[in-house]
CSV table of C-alpha atoms and ligand atoms in Angstrom, one decimal:
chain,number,residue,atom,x,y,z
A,12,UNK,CA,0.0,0.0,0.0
A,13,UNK,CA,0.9,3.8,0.0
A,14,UNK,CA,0.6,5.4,3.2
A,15,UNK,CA,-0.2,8.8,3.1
A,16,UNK,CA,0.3,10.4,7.3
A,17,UNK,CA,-2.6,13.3,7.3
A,18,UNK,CA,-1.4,16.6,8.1
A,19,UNK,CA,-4.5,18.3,10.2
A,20,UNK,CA,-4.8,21.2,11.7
A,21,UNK,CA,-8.0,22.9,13.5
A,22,UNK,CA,-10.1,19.8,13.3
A,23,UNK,CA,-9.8,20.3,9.3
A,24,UNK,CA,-7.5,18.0,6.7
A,25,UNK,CA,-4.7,20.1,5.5
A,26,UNK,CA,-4.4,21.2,2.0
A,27,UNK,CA,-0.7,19.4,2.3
A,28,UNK,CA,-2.5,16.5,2.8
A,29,UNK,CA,-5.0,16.6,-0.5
A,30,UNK,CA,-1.2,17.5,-2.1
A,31,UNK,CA,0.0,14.5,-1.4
A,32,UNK,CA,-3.2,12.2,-2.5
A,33,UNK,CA,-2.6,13.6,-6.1
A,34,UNK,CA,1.1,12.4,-5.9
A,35,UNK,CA,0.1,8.9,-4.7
A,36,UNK,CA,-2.8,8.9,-7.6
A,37,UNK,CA,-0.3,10.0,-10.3
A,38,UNK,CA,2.0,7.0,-9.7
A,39,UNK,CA,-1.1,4.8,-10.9
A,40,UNK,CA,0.3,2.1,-8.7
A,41,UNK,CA,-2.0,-0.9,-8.2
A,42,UNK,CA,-1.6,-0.6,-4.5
A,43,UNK,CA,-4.2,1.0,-2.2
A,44,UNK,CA,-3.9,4.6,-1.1
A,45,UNK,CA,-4.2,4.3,2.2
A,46,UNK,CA,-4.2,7.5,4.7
A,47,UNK,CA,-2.8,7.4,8.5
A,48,UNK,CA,-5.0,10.1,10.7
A,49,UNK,CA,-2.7,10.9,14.1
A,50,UNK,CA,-4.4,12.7,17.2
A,51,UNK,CA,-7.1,13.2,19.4
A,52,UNK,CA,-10.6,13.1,18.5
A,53,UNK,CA,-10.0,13.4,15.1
A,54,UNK,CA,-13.3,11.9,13.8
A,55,UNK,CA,-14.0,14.3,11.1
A,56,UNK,CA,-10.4,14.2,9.8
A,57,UNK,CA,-11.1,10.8,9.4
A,58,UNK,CA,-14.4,11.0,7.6
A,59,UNK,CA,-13.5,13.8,5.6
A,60,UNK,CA,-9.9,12.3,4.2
A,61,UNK,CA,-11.9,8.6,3.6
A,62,UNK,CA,-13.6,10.6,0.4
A,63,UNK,CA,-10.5,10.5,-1.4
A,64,UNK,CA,-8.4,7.7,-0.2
A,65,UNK,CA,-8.7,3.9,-0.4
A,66,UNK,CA,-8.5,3.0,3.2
A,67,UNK,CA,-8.0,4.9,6.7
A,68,UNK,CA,-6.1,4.1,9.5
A,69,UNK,CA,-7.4,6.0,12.5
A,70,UNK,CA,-5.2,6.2,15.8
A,71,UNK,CA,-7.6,8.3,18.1
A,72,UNK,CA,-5.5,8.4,21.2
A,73,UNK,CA,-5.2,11.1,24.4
A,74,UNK,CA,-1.4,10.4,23.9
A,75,UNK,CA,-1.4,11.6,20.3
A,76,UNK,CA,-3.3,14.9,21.4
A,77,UNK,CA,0.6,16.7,20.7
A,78,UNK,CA,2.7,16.4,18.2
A,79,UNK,CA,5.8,14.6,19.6
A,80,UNK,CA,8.5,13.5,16.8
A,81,UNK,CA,9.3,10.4,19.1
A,82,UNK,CA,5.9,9.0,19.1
A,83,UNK,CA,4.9,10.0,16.0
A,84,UNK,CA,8.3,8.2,14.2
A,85,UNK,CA,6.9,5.4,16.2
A,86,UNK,CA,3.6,5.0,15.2
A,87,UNK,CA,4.1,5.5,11.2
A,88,UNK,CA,6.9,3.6,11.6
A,89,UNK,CA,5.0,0.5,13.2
A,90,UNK,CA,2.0,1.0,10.9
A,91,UNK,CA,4.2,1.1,7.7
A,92,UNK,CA,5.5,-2.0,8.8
A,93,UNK,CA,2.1,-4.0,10.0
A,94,UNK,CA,0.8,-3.0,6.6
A,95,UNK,CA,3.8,-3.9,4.3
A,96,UNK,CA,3.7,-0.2,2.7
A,97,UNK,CA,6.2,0.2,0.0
A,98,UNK,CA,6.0,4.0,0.1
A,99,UNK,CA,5.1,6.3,2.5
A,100,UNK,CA,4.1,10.2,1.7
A,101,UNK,CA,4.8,12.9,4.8
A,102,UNK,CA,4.2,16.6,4.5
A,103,UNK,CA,7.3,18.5,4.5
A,104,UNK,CA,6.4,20.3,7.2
A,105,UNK,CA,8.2,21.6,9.8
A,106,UNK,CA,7.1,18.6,11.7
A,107,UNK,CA,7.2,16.2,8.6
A,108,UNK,CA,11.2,17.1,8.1
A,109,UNK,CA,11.5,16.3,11.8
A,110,UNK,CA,10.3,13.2,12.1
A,111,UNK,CA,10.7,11.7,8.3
A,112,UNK,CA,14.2,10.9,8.9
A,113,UNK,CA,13.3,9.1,12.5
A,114,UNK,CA,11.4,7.0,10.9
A,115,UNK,CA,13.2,6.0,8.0
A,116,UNK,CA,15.7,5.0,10.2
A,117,UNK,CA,13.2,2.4,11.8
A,118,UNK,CA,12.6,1.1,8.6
A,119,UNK,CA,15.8,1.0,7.5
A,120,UNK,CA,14.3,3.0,4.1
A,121,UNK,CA,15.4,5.8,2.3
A,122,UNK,CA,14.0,8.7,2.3
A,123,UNK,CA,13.4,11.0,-0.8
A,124,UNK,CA,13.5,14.7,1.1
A,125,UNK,CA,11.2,17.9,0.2
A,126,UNK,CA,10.2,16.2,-3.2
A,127,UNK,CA,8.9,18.7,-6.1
A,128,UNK,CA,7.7,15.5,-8.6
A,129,UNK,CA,7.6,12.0,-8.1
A,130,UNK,CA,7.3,9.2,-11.0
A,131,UNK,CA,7.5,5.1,-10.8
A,132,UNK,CA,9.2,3.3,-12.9
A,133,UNK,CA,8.7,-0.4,-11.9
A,134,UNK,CA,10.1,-0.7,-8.3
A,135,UNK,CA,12.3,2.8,-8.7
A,136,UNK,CA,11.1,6.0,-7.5
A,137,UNK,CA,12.3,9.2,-9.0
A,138,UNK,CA,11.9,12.4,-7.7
A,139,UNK,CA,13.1,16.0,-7.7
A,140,UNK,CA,13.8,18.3,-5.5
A,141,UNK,CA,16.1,21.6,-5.0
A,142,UNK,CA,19.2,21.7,-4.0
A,143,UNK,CA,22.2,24.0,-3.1
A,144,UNK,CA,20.1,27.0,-2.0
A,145,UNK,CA,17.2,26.3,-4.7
A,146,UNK,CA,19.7,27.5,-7.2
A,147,UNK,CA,19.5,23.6,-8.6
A,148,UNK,CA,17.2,21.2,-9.5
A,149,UNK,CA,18.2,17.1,-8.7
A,150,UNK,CA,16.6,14.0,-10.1
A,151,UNK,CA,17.3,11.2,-7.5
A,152,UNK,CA,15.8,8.0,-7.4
A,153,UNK,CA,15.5,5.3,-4.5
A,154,UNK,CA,14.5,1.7,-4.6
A,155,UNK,CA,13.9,-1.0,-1.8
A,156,UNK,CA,10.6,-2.6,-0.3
A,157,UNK,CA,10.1,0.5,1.4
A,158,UNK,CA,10.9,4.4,0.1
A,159,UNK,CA,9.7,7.2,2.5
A,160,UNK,CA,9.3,10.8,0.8
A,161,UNK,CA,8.2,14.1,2.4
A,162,UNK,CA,6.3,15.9,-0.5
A,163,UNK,CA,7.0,20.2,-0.6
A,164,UNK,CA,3.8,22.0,0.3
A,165,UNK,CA,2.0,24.3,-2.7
A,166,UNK,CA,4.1,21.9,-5.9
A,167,UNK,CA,1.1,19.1,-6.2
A,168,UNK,CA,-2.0,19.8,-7.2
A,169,UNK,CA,-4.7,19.3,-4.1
A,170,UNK,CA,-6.9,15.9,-5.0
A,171,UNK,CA,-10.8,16.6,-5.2
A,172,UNK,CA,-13.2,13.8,-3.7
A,173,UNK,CA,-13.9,10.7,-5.5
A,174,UNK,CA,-17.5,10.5,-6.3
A,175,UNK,CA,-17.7,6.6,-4.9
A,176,UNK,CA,-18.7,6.0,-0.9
A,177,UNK,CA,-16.5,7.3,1.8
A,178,UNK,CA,-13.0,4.3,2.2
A,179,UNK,CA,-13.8,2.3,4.9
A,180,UNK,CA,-12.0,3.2,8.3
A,181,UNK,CA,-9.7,0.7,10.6
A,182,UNK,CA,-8.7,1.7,14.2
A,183,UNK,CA,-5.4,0.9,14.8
A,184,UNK,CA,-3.6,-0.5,17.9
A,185,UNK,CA,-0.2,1.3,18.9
A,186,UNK,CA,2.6,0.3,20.7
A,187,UNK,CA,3.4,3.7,21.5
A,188,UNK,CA,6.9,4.6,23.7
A,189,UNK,CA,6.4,6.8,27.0
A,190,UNK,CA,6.7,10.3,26.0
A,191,UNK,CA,9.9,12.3,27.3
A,192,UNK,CA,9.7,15.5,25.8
A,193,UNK,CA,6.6,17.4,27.4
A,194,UNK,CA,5.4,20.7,25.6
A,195,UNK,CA,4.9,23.5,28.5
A,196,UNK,CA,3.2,26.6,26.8
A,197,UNK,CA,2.2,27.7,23.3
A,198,UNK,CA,2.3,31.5,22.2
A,199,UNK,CA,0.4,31.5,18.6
A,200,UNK,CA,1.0,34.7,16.3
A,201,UNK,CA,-2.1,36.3,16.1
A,202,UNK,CA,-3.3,36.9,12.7
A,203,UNK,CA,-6.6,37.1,11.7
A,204,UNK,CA,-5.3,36.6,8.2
A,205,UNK,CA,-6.2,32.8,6.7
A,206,UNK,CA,-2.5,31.3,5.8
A,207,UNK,CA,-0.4,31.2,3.1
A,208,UNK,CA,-0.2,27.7,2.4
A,209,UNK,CA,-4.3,27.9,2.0
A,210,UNK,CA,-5.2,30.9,0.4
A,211,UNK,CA,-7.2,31.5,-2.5
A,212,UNK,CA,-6.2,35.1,-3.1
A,213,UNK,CA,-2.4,36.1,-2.0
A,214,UNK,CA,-1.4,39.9,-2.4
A,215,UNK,CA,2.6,40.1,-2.1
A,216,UNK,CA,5.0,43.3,-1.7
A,217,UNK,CA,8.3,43.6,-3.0
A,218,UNK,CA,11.0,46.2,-2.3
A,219,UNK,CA,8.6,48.4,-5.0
A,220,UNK,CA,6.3,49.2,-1.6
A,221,UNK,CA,9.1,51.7,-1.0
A,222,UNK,CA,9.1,50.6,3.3
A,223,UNK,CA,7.5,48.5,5.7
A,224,UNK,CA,5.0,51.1,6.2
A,225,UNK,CA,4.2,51.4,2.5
A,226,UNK,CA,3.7,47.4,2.8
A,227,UNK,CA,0.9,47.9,5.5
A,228,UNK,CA,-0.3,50.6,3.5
A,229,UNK,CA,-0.2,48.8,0.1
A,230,UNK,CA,-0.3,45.0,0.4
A,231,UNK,CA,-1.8,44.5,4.0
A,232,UNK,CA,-4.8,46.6,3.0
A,233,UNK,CA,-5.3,44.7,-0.3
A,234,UNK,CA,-5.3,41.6,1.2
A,235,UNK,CA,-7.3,42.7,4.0
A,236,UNK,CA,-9.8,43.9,1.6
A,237,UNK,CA,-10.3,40.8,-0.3
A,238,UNK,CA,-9.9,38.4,2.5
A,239,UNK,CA,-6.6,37.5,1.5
A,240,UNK,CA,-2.9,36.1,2.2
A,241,UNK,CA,0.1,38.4,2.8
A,242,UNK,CA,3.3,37.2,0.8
A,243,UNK,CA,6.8,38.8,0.2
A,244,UNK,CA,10.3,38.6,-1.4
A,245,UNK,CA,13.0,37.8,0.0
A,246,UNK,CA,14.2,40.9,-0.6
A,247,UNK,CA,12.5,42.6,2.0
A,248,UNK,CA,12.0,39.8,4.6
A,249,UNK,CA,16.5,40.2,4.5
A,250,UNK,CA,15.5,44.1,4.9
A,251,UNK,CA,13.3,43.0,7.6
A,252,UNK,CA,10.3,44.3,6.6
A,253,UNK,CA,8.2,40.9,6.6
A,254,UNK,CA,8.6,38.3,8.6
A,255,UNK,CA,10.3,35.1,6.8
A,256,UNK,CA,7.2,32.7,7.4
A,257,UNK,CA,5.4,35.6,4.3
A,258,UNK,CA,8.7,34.9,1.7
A,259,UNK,CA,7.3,33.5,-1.6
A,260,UNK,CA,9.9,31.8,-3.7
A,261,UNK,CA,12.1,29.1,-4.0
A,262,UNK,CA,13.9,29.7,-0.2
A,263,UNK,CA,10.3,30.7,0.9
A,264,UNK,CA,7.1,28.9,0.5
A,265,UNK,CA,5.3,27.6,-2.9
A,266,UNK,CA,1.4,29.1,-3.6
A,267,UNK,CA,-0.6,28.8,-6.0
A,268,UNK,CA,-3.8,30.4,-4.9
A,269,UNK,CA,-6.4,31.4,-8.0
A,270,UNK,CA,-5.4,34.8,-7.9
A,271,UNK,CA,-1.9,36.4,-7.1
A,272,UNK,CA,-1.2,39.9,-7.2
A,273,UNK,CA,2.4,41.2,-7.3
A,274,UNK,CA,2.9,44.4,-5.8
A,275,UNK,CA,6.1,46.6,-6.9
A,276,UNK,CA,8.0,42.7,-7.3
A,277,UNK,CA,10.5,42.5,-10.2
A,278,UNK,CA,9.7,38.8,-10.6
A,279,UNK,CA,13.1,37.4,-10.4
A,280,UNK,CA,13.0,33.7,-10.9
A,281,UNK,CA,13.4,32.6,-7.5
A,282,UNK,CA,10.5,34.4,-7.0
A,283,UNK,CA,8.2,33.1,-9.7
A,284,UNK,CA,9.3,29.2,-9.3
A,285,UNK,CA,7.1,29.8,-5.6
A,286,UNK,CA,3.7,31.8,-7.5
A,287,UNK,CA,3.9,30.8,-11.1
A,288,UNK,CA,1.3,28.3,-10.4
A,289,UNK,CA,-1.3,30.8,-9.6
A,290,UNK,CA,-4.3,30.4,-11.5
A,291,UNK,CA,-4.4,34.5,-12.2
A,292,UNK,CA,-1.4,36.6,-12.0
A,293,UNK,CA,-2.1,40.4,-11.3
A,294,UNK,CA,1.1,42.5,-11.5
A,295,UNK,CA,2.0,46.2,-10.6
A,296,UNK,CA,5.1,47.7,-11.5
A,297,UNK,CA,6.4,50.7,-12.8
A,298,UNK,CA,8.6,49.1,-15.0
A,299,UNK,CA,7.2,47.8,-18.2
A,300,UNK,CA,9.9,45.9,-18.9
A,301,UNK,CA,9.8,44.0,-15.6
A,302,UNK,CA,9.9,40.1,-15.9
A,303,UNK,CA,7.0,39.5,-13.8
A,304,UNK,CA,4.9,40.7,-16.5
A,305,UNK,CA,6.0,38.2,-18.7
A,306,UNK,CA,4.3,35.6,-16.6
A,307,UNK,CA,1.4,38.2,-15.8
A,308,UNK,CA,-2.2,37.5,-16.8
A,309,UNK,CA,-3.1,41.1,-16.4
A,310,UNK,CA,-0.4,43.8,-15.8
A,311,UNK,CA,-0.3,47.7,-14.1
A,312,UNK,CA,2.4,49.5,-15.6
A,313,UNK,CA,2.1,52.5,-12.8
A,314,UNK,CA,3.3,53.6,-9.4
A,315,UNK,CA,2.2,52.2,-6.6
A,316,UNK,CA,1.1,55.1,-3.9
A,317,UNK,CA,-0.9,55.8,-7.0
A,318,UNK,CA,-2.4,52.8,-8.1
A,319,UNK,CA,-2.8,50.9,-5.2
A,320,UNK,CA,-5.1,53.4,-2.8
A,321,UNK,CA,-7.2,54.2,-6.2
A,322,UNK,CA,-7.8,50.4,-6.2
A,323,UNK,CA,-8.6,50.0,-2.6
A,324,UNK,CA,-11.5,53.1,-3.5
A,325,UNK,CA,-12.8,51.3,-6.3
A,326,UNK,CA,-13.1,48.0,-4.1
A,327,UNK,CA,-14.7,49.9,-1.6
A,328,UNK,CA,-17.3,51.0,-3.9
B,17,FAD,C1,19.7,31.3,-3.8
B,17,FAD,C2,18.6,32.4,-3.9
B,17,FAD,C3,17.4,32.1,-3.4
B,17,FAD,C4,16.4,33.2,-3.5
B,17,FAD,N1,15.1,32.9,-3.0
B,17,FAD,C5,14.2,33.8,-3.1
B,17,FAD,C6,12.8,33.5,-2.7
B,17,FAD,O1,12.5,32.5,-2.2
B,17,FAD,N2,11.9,34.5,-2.9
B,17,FAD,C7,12.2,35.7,-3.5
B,17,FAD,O2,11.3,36.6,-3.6
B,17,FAD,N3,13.4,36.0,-3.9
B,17,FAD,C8,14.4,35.1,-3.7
B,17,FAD,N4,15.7,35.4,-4.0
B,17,FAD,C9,16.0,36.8,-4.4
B,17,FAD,C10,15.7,37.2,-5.8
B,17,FAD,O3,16.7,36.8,-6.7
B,17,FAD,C11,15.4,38.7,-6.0
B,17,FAD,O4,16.5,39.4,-5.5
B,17,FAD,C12,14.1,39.2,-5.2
B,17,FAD,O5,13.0,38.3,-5.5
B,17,FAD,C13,13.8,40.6,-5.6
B,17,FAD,O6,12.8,41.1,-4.8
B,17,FAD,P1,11.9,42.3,-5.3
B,17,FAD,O7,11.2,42.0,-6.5
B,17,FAD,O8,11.2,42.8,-4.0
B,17,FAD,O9,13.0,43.5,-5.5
B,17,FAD,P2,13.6,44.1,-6.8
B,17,FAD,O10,14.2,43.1,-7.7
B,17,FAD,O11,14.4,45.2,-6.4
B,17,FAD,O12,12.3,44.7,-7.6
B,17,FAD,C14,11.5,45.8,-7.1
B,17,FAD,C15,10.5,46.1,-8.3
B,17,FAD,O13,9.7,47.1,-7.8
B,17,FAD,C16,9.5,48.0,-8.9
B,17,FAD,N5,9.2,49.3,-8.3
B,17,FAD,C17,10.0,50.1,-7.6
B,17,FAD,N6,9.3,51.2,-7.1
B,17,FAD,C18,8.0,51.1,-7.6
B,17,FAD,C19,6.9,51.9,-7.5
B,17,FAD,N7,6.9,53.0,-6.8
B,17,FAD,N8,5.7,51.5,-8.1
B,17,FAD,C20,5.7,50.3,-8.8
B,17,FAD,N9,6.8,49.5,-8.9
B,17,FAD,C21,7.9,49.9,-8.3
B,17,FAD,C22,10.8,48.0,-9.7
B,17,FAD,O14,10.5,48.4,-11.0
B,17,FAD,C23,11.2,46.6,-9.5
B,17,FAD,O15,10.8,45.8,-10.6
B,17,FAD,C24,16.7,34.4,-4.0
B,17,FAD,C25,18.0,34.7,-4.5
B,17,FAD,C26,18.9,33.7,-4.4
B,17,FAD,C27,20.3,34.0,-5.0
């Protein structure tokens, strides 16, 4: 089988997870696509991931209310191996890149890492992924009974529901270790914002907003207009302007919402290789000869304190 682990957060299946279920379809392997749901009360993350999976594994324990690398290695691992999976699919999360190598250890598999496209060719698996600061792409490929990869968030399509009944779902017994590492207080960053990674709209700034004021002024008050995501360059999360968890780009996170608008962003290709999925591509630069419009759908050539407040007008019409 292929054993996708759910990402969940907020009682809701990540979009990293439905990212993942189109990577296991497009393989057209024989074997079952089978998903893993870890946590507490996690019903509904259960019955909403069986409309698109073959099978789900569901291990509804108080011990799994918190994430906890150690016990989390432990229970894919054991699972993987009760169910004779020859590949397993992990978000490349923050937590996903912890705990993907823990349990490749256990299984004594390798471990394709952060992968950008993954293709089967009889028992090999090949799969890109960036390398040496993004600034290169590698093909690598990994065979054995067992391959663990951790799939990049935003590259894969996110699968739609089949239109057949719900998978049927399996509780599963785990033979989980004590856990040792005990987590003692949580401060979230408050944003009313929606994220990122699951935004349909994403308005971004580059060093065109003139300052970090100008970005508030500019992008915040787009995106807080139309209910969207905040994104920015690199260049101006290094200025430190935007936090790093905004950066779009091949160092930053991959989107690709239905409609991204650039804001004053040259559209350097580290830049585009994290947006150029975007369903719609707004631009607004005052240089025509900027490259982002070459990948624009619709593109502003104009200044931004102009163009951007008569905008916000309009939308407040
Ligand atoms: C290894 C590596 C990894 C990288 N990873 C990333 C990454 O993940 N993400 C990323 O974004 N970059 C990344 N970069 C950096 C990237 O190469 C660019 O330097 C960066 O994207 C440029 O950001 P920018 O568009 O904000 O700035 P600039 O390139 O300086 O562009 C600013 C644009 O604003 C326009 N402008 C200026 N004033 C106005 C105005 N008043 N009105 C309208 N338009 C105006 C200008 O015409 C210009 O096109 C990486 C670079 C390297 C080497």
């Amino acid at each position: 089988m292929i054993l996708i682990v759910v990402e969940h957060a907020n009682g809701k299946v990540s979009k990293s997870t439905w990212e993942m279920v189109t990577a296991a379809r497009e393989l057209g392997r024989e074997a079952p696509i089978t998903a893993l749901v870890l946590g507490s009360a996690i019903a509904s993350i259960a019955a909403e991931i069986a409309t698109a999976v073959d099978q789900v594994l569901v291990a509804d324990l108080p011990a799994l209310a918190q994430y906890d690398p150690e016990l989390w290695s432990a229970a894919v691992a054991q699972i993987a191996t009760e169910g004779e999976a020859s590949l397993l699919l992990i978000g490349g999360s923050r937590s996903g890149r912890e705990y993907s190598p823990r349990v490749a250890i256990k299984l004594d598999a390798p471990l394709l890492e952060d992968v950008i496209s993954l293709k089967a060719n009889g028992d090999t698996l090949t799969a890109q992924h960036y390398t040496y600061l993004a600034r290169v792409t590698e093909t690598i490929e990994a065979t054995g009974p067992i391959v663990v990869a951790t799939i990049k968030p935003g590259i894969f399509n996110p699968a739609t529901p089949r239109a057949e009944s719900p998978a049927e779902q399996f509780d599963v017994d785990l033979n989980l270790p004590a856990p040792r590492v005990q987590v003692t207080g949580k401060t979230a960053e408050r944003s009313s914002r929606v994220s990122l990674a699951e935004a349909e709209i994403v308005v971004s700034g580059g060093r065109g907003v003139g300052s970090a004021e100008g970005f508030t002024q500019y992008v915040e008050a787009l995106a807080d207009q139309l209910g969207a995501a905040v994104g920015a360059t690199r260049a101006i999360v290094d200025a430190g302007w935007r936090p790093y968890s905004e950066q779009v780009g091949q160092t930053g996170k991959t989107v690709q919402p239905k409609l991204y608008i650039a804001i004053g962003i040259s559209g350097a290709v580290q830049h585009l290789s994290g947006m150029n999925k975007s369903k719609i591509i707004v631009a607004i630069n005052r240089d025509a000869e900027a490259p982002i419009f070459k990948i624009a759908d619709y593109g502003i050539v104009g200044d931004v304190p102009q163009l951007v407040p008569a905008i916000l007008a309009e939308l407040k019409k």
